[in-house]
JSON list of C-alpha atoms and ligand atoms in Angstrom, two decimals:
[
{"chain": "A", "resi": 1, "resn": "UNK", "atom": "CA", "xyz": [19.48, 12.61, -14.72]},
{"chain": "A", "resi": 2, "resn": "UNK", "atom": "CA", "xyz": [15.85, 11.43, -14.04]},
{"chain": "A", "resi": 3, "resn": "UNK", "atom": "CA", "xyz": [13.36, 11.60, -16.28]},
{"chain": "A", "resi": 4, "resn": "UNK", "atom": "CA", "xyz": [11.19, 14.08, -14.47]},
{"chain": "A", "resi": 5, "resn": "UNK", "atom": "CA", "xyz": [14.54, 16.11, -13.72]},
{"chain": "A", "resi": 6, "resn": "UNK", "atom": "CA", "xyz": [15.13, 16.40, -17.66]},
{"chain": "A", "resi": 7, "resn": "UNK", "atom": "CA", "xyz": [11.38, 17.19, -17.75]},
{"chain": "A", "resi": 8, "resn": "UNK", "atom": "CA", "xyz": [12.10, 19.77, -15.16]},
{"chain": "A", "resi": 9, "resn": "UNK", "atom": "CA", "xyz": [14.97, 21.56, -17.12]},
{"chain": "A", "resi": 10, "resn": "UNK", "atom": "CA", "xyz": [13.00, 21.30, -20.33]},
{"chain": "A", "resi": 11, "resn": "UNK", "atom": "CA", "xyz": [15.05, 18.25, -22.01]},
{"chain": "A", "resi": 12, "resn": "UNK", "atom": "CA", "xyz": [11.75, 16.18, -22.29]},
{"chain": "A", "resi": 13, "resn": "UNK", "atom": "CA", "xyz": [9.10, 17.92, -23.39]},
{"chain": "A", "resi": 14, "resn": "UNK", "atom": "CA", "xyz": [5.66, 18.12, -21.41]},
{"chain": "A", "resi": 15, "resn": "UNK", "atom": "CA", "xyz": [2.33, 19.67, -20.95]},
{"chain": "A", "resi": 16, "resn": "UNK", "atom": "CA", "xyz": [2.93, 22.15, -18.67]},
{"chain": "A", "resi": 17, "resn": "UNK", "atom": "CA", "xyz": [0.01, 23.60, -16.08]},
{"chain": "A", "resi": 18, "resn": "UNK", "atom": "CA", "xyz": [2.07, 25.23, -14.07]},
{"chain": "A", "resi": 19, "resn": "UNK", "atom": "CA", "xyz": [5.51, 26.46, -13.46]},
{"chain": "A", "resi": 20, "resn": "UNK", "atom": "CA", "xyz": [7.61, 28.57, -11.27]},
{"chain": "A", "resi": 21, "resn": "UNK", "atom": "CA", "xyz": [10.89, 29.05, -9.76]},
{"chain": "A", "resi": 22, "resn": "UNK", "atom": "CA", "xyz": [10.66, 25.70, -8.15]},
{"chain": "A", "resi": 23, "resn": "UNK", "atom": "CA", "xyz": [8.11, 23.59, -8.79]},
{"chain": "A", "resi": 24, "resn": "UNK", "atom": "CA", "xyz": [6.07, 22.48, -12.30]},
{"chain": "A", "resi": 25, "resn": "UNK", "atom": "CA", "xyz": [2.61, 20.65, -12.50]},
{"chain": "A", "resi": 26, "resn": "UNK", "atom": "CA", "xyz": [1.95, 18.77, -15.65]},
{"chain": "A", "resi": 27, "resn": "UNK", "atom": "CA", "xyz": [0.02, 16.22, -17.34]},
{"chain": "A", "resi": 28, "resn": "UNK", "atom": "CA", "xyz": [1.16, 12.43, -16.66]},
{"chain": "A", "resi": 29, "resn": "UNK", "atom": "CA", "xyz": [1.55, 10.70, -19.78]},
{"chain": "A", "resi": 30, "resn": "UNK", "atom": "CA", "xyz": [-0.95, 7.66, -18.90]},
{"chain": "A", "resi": 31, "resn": "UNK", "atom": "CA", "xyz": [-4.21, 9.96, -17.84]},
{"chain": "A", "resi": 32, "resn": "UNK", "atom": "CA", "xyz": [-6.07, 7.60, -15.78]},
{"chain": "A", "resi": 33, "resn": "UNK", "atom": "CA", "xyz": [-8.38, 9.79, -15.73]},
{"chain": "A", "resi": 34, "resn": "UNK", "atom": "CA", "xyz": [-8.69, 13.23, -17.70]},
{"chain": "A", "resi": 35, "resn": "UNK", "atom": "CA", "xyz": [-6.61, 15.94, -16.13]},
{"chain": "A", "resi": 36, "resn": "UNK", "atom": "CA", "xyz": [-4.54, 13.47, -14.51]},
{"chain": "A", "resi": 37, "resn": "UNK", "atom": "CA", "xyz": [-1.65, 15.78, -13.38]},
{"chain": "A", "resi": 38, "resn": "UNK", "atom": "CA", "xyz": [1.73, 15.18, -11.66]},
{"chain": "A", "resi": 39, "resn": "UNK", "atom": "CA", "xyz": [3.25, 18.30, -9.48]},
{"chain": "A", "resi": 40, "resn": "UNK", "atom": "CA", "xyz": [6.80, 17.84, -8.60]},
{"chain": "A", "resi": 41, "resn": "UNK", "atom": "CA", "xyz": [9.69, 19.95, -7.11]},
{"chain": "A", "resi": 42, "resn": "UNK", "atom": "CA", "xyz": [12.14, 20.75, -10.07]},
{"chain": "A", "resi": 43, "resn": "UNK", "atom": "CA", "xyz": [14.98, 19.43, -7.44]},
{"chain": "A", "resi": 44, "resn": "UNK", "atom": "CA", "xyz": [15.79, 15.66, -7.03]},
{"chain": "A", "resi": 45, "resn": "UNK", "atom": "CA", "xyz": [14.27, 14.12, -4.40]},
{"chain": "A", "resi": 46, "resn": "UNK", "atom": "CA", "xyz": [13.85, 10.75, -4.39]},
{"chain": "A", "resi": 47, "resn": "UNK", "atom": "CA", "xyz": [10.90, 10.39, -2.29]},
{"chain": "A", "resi": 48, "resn": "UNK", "atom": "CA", "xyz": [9.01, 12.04, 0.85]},
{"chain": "A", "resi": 49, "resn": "UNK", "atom": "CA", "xyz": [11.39, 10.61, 2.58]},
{"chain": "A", "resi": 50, "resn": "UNK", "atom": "CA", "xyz": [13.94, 12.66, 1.40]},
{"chain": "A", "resi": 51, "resn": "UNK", "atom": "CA", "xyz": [11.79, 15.59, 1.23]},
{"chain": "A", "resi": 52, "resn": "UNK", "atom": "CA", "xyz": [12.65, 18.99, 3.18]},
{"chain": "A", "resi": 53, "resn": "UNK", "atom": "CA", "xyz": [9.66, 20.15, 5.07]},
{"chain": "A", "resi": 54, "resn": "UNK", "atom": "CA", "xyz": [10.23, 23.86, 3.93]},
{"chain": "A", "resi": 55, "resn": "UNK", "atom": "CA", "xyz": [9.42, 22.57, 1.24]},
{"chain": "A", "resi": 56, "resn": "UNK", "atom": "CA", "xyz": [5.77, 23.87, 0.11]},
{"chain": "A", "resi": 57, "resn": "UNK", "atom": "CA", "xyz": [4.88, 21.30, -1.80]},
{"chain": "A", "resi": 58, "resn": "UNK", "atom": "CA", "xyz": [1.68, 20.20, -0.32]},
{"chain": "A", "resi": 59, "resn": "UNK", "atom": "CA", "xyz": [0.26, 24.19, -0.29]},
{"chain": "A", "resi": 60, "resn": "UNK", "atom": "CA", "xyz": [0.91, 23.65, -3.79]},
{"chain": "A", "resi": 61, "resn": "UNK", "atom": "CA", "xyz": [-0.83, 20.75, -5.00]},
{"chain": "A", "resi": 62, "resn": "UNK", "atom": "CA", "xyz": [-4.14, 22.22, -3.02]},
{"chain": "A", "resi": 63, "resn": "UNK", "atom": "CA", "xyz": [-3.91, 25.52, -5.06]},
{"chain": "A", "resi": 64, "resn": "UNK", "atom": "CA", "xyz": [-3.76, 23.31, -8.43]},
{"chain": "A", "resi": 65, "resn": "UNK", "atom": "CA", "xyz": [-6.54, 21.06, -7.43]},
{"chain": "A", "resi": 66, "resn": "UNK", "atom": "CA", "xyz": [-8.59, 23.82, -6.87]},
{"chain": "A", "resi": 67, "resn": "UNK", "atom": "CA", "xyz": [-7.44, 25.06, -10.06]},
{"chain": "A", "resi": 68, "resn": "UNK", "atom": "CA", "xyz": [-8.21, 21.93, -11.81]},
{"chain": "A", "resi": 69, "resn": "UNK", "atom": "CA", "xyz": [-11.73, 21.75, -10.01]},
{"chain": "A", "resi": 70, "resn": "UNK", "atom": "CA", "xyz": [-12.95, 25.00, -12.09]},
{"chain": "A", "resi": 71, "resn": "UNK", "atom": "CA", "xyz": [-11.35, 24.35, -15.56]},
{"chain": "A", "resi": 72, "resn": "UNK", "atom": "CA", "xyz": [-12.66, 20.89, -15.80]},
{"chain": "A", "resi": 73, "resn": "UNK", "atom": "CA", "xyz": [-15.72, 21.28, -13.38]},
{"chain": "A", "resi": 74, "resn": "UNK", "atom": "CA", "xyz": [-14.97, 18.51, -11.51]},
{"chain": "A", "resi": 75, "resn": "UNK", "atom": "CA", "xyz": [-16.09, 18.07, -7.85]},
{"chain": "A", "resi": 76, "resn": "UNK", "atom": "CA", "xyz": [-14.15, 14.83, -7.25]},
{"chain": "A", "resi": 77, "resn": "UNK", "atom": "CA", "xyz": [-10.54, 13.84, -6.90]},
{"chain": "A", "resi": 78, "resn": "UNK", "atom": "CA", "xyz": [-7.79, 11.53, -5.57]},
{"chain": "A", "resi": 79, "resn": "UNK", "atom": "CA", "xyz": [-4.38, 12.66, -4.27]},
{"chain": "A", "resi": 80, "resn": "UNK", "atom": "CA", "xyz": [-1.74, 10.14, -4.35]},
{"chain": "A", "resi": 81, "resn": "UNK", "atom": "CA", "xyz": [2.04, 9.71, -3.34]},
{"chain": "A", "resi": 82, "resn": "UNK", "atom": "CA", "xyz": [3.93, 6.83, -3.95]},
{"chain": "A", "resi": 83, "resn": "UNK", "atom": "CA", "xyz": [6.77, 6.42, -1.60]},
{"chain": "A", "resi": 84, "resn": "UNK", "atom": "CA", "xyz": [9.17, 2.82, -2.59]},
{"chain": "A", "resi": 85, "resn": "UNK", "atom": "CA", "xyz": [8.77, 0.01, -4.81]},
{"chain": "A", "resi": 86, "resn": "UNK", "atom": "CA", "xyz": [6.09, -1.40, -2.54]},
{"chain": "A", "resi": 87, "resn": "UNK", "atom": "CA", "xyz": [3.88, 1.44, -2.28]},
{"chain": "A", "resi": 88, "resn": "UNK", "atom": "CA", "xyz": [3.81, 1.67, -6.43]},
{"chain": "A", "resi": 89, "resn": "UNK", "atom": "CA", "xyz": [6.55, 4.74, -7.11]},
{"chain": "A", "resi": 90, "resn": "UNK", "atom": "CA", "xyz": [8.03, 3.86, -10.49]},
{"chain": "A", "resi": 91, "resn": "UNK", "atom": "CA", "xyz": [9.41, 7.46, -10.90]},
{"chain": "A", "resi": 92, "resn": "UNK", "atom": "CA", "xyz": [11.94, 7.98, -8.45]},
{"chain": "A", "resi": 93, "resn": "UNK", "atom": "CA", "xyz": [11.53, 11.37, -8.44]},
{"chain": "A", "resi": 94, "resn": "UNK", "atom": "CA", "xyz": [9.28, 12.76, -5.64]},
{"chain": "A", "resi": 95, "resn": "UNK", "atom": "CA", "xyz": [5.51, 13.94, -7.04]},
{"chain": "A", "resi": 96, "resn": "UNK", "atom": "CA", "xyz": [2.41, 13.60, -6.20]},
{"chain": "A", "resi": 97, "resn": "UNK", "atom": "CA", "xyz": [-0.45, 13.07, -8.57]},
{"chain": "A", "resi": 98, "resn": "UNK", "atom": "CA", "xyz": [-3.63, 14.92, -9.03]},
{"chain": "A", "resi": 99, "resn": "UNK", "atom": "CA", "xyz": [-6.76, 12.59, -10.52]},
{"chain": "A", "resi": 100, "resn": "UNK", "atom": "CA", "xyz": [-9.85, 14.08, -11.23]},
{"chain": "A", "resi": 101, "resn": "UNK", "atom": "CA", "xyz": [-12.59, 11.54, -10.67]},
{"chain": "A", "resi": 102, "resn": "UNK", "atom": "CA", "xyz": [-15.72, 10.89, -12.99]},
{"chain": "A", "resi": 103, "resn": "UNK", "atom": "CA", "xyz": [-18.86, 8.88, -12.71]},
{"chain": "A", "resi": 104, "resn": "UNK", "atom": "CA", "xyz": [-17.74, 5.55, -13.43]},
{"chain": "A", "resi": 105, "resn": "UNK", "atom": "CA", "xyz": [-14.34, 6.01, -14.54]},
{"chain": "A", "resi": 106, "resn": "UNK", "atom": "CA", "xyz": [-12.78, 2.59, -13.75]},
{"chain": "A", "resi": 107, "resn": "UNK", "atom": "CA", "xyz": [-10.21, 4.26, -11.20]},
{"chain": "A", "resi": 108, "resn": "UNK", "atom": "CA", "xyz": [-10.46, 1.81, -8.28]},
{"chain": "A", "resi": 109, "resn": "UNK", "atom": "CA", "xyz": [-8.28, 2.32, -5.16]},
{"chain": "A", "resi": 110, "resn": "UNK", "atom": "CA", "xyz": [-9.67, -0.42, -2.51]},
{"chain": "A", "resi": 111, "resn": "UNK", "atom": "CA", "xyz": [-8.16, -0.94, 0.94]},
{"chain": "A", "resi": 112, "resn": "UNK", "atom": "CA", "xyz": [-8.11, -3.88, 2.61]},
{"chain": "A", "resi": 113, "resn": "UNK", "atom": "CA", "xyz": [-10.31, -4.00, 5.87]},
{"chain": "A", "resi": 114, "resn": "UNK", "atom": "CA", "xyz": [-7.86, -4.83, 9.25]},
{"chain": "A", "resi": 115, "resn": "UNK", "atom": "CA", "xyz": [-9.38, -4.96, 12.82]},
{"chain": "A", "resi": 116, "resn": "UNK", "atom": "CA", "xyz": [-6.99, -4.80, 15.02]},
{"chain": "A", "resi": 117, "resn": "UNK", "atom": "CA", "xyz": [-7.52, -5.52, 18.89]},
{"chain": "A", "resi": 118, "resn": "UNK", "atom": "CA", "xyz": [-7.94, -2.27, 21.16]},
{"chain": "A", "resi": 119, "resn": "UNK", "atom": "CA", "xyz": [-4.44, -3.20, 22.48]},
{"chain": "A", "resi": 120, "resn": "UNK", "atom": "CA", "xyz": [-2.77, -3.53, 19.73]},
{"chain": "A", "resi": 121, "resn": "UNK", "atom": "CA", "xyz": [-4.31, 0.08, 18.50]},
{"chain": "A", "resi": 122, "resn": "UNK", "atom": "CA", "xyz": [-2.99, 1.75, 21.56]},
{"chain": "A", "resi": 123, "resn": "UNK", "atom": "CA", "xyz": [0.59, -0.03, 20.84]},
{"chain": "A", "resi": 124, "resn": "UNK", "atom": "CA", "xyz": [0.81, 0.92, 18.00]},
{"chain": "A", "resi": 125, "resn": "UNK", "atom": "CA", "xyz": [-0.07, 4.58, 18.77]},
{"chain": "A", "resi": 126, "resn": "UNK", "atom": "CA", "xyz": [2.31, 5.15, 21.47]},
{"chain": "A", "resi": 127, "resn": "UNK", "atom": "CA", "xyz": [5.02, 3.60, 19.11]},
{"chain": "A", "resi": 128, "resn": "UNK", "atom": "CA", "xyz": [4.57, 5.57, 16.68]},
{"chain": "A", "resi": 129, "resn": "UNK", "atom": "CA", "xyz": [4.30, 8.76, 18.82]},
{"chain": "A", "resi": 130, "resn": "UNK", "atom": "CA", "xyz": [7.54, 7.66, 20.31]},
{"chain": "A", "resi": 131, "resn": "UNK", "atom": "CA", "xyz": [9.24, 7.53, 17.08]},
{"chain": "A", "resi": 132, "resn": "UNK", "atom": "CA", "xyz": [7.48, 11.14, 16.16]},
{"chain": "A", "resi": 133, "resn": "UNK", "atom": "CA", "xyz": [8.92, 12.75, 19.47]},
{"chain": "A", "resi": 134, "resn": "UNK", "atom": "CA", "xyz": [12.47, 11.07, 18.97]},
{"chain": "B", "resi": 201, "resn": "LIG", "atom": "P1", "xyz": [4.45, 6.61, -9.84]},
{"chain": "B", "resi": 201, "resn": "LIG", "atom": "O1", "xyz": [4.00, 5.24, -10.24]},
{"chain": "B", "resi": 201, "resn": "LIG", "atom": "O2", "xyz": [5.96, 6.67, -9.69]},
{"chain": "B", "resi": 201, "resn": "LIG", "atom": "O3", "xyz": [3.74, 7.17, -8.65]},
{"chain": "B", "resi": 201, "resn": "LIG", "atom": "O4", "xyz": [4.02, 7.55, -11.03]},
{"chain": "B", "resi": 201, "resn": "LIG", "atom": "C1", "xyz": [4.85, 7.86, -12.10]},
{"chain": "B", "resi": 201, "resn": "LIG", "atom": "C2", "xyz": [3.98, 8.48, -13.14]},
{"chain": "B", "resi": 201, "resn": "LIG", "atom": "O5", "xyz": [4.81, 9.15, -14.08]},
{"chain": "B", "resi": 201, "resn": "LIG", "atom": "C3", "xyz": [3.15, 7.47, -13.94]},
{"chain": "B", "resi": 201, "resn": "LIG", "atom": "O6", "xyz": [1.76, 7.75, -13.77]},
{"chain": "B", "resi": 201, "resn": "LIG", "atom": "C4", "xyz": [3.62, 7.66, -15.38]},
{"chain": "B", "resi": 201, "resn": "LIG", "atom": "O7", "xyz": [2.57, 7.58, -16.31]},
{"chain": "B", "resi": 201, "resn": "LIG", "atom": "C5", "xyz": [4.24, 9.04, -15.35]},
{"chain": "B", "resi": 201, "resn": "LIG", "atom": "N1", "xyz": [5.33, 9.23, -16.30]},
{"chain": "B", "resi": 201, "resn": "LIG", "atom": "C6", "xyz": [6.40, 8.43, -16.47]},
{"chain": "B", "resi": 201, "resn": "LIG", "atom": "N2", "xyz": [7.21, 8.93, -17.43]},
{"chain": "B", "resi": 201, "resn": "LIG", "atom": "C7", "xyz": [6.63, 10.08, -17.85]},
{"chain": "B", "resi": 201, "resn": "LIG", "atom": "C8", "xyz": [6.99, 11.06, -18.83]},
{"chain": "B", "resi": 201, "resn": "LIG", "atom": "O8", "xyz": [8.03, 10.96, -19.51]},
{"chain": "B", "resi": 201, "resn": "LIG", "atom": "N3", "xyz": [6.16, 12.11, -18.99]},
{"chain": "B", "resi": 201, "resn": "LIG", "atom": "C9", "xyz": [5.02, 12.25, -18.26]},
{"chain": "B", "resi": 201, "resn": "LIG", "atom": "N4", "xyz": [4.27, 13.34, -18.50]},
{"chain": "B", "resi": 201, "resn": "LIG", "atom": "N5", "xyz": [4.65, 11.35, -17.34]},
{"chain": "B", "resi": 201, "resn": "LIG", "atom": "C10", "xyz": [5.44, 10.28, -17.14]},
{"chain": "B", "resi": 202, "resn": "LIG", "atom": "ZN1", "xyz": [14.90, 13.83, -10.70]}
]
């Protein structure tokens, strides 16, 4: 079993902010920033990938946010979802994470800057419609 499976069924203790039939929101163990939460579905997936689309996952994590907004009066935040060893997911166990930002609190996502042609934009568009309409 997974480690956020066992979390899931209560094996591994964790600091719960949310629970129901089938989903639970709690605090990651590294807080990169305070309130640093991780919602998951109690069932395996392995990533979005996997994911069903009934599943609600996503109406969730704006509820908590909110949620999170008024307990820790925060009007900033990051929502992340790691997807594969490349993209960063150590946890191969769907979730996505909730992290409140602060004035200078040494989070730092940067993205690198790609131009890309007008060709290759509309290429790469109608490819990836294709594959959406497939
Ligand atoms: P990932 O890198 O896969 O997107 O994120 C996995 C997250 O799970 C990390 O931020 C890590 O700190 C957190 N994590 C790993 N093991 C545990 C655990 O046993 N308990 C809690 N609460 N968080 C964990
Ligand atoms: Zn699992």
């Amino acid at each position: 079993m997974c480690v956020f499976c066992k979390i899931a069924s209560g094996e591994i203790p964790s600091y719960k902010i949310y629970e129901d039939d089938n989903f639970l929101a709690f605090l990651d163990i590294s807080q990169a920033t305070i309130g640093h939460t991780l919602v998951i579905p109690k069932k395996h997936y392995d990533s979005i990938f996997d994911l069903e689309e009934e599943t609600k996952i996503f109406n969730l994590v704006i509820l908590l946010t909110k949620a999170i907004k008024k307990a820790l009066n925060i009007d900033n935040v990051n929502i992340l979802n790691n997807n594969g060893p490349l993209a960063g997911q150590s946890v191969n166990h769907f979730h996505i994470h909730i992290i409140p930002r602060y004035e200078n609190d040494s989070v730092n996502f940067s993205f690198p800057k790609n131009e890309l042609e007008k060709e290759a934009f509309i290429n790469l568009s109608k490819k990836i419609i294709v594959s959406i309409e497939k």
